[in-house]
PDB file of C-alpha atoms in Angstrom:
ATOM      1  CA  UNK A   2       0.000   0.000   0.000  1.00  0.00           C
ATOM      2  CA  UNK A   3       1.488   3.445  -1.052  1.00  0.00           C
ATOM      3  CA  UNK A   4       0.566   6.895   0.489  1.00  0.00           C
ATOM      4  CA  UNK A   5      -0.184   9.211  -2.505  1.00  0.00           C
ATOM      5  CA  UNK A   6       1.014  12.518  -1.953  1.00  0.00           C
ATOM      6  CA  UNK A   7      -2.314  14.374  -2.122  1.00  0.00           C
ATOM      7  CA  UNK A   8      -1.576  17.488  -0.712  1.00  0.00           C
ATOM      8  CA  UNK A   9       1.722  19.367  -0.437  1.00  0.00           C
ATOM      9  CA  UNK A  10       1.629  21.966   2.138  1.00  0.00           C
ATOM     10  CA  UNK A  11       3.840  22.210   4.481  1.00  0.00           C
ATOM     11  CA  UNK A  12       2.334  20.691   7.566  1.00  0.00           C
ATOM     12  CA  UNK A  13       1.120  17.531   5.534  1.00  0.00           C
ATOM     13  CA  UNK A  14       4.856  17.173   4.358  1.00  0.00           C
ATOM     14  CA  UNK A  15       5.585  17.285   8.569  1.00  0.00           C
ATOM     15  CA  UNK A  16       2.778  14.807   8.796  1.00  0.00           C
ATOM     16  CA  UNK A  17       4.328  12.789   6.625  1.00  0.00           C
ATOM     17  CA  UNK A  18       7.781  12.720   8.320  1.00  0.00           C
ATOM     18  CA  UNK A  19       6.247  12.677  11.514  1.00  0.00           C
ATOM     19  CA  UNK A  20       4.730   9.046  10.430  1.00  0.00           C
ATOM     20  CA  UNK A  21       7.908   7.641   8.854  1.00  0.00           C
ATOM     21  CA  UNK A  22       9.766   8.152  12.004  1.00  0.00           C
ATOM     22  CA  UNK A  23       6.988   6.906  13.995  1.00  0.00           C
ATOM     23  CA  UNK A  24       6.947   3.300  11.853  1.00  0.00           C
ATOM     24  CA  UNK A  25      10.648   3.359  12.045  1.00  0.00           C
ATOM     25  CA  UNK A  26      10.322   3.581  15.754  1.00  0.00           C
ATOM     26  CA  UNK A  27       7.550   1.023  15.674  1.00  0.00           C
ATOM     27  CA  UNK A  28       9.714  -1.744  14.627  1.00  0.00           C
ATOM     28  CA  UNK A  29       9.370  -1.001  10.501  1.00  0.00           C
ATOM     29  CA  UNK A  30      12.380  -0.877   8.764  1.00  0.00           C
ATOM     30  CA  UNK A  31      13.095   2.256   6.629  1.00  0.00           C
ATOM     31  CA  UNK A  32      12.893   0.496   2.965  1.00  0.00           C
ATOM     32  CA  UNK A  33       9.624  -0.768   4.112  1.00  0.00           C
ATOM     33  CA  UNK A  34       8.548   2.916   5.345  1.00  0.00           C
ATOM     34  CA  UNK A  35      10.372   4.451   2.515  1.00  0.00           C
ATOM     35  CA  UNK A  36       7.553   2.220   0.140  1.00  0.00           C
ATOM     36  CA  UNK A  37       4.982   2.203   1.958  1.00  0.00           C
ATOM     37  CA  UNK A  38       5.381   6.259   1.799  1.00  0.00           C
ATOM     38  CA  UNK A  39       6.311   5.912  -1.457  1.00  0.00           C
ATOM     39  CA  UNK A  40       9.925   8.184  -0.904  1.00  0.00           C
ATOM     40  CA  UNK A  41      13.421   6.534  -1.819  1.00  0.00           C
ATOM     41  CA  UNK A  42      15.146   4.841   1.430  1.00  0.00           C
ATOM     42  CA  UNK A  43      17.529   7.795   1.810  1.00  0.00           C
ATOM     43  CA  UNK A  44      14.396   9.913   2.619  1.00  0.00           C
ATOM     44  CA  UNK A  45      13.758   8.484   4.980  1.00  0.00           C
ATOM     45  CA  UNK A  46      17.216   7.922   6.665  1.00  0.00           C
ATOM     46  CA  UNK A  47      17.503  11.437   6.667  1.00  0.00           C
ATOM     47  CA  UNK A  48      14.080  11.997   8.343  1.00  0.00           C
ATOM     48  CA  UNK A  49      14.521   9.742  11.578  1.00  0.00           C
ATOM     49  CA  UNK A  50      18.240  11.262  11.602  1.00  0.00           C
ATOM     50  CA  UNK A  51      16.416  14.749  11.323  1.00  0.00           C
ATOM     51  CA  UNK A  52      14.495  13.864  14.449  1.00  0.00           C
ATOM     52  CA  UNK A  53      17.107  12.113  16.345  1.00  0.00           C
ATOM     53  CA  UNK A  54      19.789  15.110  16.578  1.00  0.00           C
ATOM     54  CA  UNK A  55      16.347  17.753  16.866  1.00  0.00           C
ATOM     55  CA  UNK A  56      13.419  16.244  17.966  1.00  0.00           C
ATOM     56  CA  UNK A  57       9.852  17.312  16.670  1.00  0.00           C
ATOM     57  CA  UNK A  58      11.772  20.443  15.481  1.00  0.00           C
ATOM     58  CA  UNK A  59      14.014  18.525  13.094  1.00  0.00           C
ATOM     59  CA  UNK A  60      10.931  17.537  11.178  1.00  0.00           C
ATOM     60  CA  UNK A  61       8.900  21.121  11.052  1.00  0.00           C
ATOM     61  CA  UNK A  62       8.752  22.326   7.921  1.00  0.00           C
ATOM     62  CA  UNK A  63      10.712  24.954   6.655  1.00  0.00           C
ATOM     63  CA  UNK A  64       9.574  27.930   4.374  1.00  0.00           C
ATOM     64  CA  UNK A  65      11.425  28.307   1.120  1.00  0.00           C
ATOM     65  CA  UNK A  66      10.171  31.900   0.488  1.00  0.00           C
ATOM     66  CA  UNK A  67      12.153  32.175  -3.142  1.00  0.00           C
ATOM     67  CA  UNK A  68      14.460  34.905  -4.154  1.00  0.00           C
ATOM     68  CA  UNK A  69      13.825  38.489  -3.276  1.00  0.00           C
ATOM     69  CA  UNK A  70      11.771  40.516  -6.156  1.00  0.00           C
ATOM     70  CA  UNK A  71      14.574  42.652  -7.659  1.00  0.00           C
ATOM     71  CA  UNK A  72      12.008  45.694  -7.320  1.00  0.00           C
ATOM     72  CA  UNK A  73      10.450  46.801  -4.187  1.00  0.00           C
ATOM     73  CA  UNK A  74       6.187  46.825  -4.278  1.00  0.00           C
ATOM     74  CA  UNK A  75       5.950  50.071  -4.737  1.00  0.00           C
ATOM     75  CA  UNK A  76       8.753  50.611  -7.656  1.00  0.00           C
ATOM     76  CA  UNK A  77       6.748  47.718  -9.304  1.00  0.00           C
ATOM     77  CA  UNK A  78       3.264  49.863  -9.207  1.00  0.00           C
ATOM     78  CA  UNK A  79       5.384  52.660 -10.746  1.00  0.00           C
ATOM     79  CA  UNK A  80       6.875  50.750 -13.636  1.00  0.00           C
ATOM     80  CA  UNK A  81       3.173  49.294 -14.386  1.00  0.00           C
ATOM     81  CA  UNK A  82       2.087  53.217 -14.235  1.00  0.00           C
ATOM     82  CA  UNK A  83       4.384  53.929 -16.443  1.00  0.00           C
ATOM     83  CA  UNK A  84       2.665  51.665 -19.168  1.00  0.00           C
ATOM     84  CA  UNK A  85      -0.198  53.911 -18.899  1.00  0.00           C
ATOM     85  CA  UNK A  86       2.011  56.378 -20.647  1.00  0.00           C
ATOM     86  CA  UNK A  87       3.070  56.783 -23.760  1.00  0.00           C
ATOM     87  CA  UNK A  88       7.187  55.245 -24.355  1.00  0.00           C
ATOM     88  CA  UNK A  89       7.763  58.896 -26.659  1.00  0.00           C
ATOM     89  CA  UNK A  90       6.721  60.397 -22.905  1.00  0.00           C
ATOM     90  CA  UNK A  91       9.610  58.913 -21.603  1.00  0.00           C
ATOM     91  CA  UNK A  92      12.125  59.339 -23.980  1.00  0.00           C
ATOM     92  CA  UNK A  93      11.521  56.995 -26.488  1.00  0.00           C
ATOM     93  CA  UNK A  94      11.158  57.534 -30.405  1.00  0.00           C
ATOM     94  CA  UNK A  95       8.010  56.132 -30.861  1.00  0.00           C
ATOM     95  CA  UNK A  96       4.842  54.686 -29.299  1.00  0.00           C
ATOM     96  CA  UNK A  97       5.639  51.602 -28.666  1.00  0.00           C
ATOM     97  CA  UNK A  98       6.475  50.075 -25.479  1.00  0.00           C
ATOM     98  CA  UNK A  99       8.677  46.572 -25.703  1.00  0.00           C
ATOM     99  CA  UNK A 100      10.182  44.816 -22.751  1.00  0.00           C
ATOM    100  CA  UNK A 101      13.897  45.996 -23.695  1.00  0.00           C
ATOM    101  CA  UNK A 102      12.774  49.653 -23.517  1.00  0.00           C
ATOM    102  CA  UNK A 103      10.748  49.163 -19.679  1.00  0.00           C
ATOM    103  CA  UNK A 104      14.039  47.078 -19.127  1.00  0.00           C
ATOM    104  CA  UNK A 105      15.992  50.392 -19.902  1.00  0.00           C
ATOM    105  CA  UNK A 106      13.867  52.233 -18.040  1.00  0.00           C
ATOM    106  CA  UNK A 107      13.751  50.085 -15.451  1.00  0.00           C
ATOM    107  CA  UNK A 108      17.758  50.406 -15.561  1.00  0.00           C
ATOM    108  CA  UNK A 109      17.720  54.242 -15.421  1.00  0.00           C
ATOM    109  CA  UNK A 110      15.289  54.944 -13.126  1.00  0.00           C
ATOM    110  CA  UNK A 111      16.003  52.295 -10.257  1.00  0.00           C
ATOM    111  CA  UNK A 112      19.439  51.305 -10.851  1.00  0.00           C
ATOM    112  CA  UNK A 113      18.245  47.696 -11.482  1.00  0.00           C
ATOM    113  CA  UNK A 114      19.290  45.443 -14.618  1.00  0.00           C
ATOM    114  CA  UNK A 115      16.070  42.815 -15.871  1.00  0.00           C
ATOM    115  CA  UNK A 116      16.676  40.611 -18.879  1.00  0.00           C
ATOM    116  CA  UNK A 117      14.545  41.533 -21.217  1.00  0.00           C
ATOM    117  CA  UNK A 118      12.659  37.645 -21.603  1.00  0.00           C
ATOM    118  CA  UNK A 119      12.255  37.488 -17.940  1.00  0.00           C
ATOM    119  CA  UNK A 120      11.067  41.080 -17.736  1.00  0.00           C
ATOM    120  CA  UNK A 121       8.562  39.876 -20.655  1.00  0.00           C
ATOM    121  CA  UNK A 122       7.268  37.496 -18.460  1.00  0.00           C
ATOM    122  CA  UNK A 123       6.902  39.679 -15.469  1.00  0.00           C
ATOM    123  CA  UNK A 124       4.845  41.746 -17.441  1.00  0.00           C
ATOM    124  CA  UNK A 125       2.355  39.024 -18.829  1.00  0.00           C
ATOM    125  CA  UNK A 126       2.003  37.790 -15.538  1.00  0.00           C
ATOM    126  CA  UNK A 127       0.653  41.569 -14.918  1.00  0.00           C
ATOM    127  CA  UNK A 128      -1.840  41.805 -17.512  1.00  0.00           C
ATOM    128  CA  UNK A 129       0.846  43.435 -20.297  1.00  0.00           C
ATOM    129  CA  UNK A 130       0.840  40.956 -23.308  1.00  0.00           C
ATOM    130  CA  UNK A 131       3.472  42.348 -26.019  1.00  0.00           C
ATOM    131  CA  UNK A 132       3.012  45.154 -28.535  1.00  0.00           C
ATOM    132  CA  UNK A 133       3.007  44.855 -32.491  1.00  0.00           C
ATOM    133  CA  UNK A 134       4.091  47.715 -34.369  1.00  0.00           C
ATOM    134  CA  UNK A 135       1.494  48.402 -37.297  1.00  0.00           C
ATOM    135  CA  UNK A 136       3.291  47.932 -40.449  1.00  0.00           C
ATOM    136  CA  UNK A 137       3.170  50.379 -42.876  1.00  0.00           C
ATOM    137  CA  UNK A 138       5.148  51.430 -45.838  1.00  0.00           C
ATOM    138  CA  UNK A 139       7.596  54.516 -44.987  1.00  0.00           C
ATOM    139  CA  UNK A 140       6.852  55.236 -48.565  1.00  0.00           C
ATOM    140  CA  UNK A 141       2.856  55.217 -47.959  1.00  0.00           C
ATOM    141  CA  UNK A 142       0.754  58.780 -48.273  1.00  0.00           C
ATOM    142  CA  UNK A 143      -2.073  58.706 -46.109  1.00  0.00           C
ATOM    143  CA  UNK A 144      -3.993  61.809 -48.170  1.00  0.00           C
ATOM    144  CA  UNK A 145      -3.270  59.343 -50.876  1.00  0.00           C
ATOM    145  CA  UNK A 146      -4.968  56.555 -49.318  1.00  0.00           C
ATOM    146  CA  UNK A 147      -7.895  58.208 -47.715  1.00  0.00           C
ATOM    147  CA  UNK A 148      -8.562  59.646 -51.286  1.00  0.00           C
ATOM    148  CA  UNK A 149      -8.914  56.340 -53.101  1.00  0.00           C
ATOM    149  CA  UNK A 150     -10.951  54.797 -50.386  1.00  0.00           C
ATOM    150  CA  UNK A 151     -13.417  57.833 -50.536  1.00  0.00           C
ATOM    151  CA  UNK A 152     -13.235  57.735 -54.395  1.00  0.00           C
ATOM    152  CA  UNK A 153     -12.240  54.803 -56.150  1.00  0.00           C
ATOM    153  CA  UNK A 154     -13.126  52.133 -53.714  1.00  0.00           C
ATOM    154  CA  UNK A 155     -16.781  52.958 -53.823  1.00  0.00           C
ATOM    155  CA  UNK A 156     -16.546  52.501 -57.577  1.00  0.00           C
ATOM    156  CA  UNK A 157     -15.264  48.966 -57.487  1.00  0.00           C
ATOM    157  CA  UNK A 158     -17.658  48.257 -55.048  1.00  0.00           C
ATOM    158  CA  UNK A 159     -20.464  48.822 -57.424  1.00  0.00           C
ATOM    159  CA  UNK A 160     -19.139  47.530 -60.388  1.00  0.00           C
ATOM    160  CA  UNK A 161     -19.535  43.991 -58.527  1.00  0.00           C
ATOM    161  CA  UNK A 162     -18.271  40.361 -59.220  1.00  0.00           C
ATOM    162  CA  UNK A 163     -17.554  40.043 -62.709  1.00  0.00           C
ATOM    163  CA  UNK A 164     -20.094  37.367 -64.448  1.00  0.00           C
ATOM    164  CA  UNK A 165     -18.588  34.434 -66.068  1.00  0.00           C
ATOM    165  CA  UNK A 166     -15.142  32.873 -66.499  1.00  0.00           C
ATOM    166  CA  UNK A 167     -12.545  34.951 -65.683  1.00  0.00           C
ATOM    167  CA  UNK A 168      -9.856  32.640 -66.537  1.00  0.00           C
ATOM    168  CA  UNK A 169      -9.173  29.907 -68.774  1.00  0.00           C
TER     169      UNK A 169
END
């Protein structure tokens, strides 16, 4: 019979070691702990050594909080206000904000260096997908344009579908 690790918060983990060390000191042996937990041998070696040179307190779980954010809370909500602006507003050539240019800002303004991919990231998991530029033509005339949609687009349009074959 094998324990299935259903849950994995912190005190069930405890529970867990609690358990093994309490078969081990029931007369199991550790491999036959180790599978009816379903953990390698070792595991559990360490876990009864754990609560042999501690106690209880060797088997408490420990928090594993992560690395510190590289921003503090309130320099994020700044950055994210920022994105509410316009990039030309800070500097930037044109209207378009990319995560190498809040990266650069970033850099400037807080002294703090982000990759560019993981500040991509950061930013999706904030709501901020990426931007596309529109592509257009440096060549393109927009009075040009607007023209031929006001004149000669409405004139195609009522000429229709040609009729027939229109190849051979």
């Amino acid at each position: 019979m094998r324990i299935m690790d259903a849950t994995r918060t912190r005190a069930a983990q405890e529970a867990r070691r609690r358990l093994a060390v309490q078969k081990v000191n029931g007369g199991w042996t550790q491999a036959a702990v180790a599978d009816f937990l379903g953990v390698h041998p070792v595991t559990v070696n360490k876990w009864v050594r754990a609560h042999r040179a501690a106690g209880d307190g060797g088997l408490a779980g420990k928090p594993h909080p992560g690395r510190t954010p590289f921003l503090t809370p309130d320099q994020q909500r700044r950055v994210l206000g920022w994105l509410a602006d316009k990039p030309t507003a800070h500097g930037f050539r044109t209207d378009l904000w990319t995560a190498r240019r809040v990266a650069e800002l970033i850099r400037r303004r807080f002294g703090v260096a982000y990759h560019p991919h993981s500040l991509r990231e950061w930013l999706a998991n904030r709501g901020h997908s990426p931007q596309k530029p529109a592509k257009r033509a440096r060549e393109r005339d927009p009075v040009a344009v607007d023209r031929w949609l006001a004149e000669e687009w409405p004139a195609i349009l009522k000429k229709g579908a040609p009729t027939g074959r229109t190849s051979s």
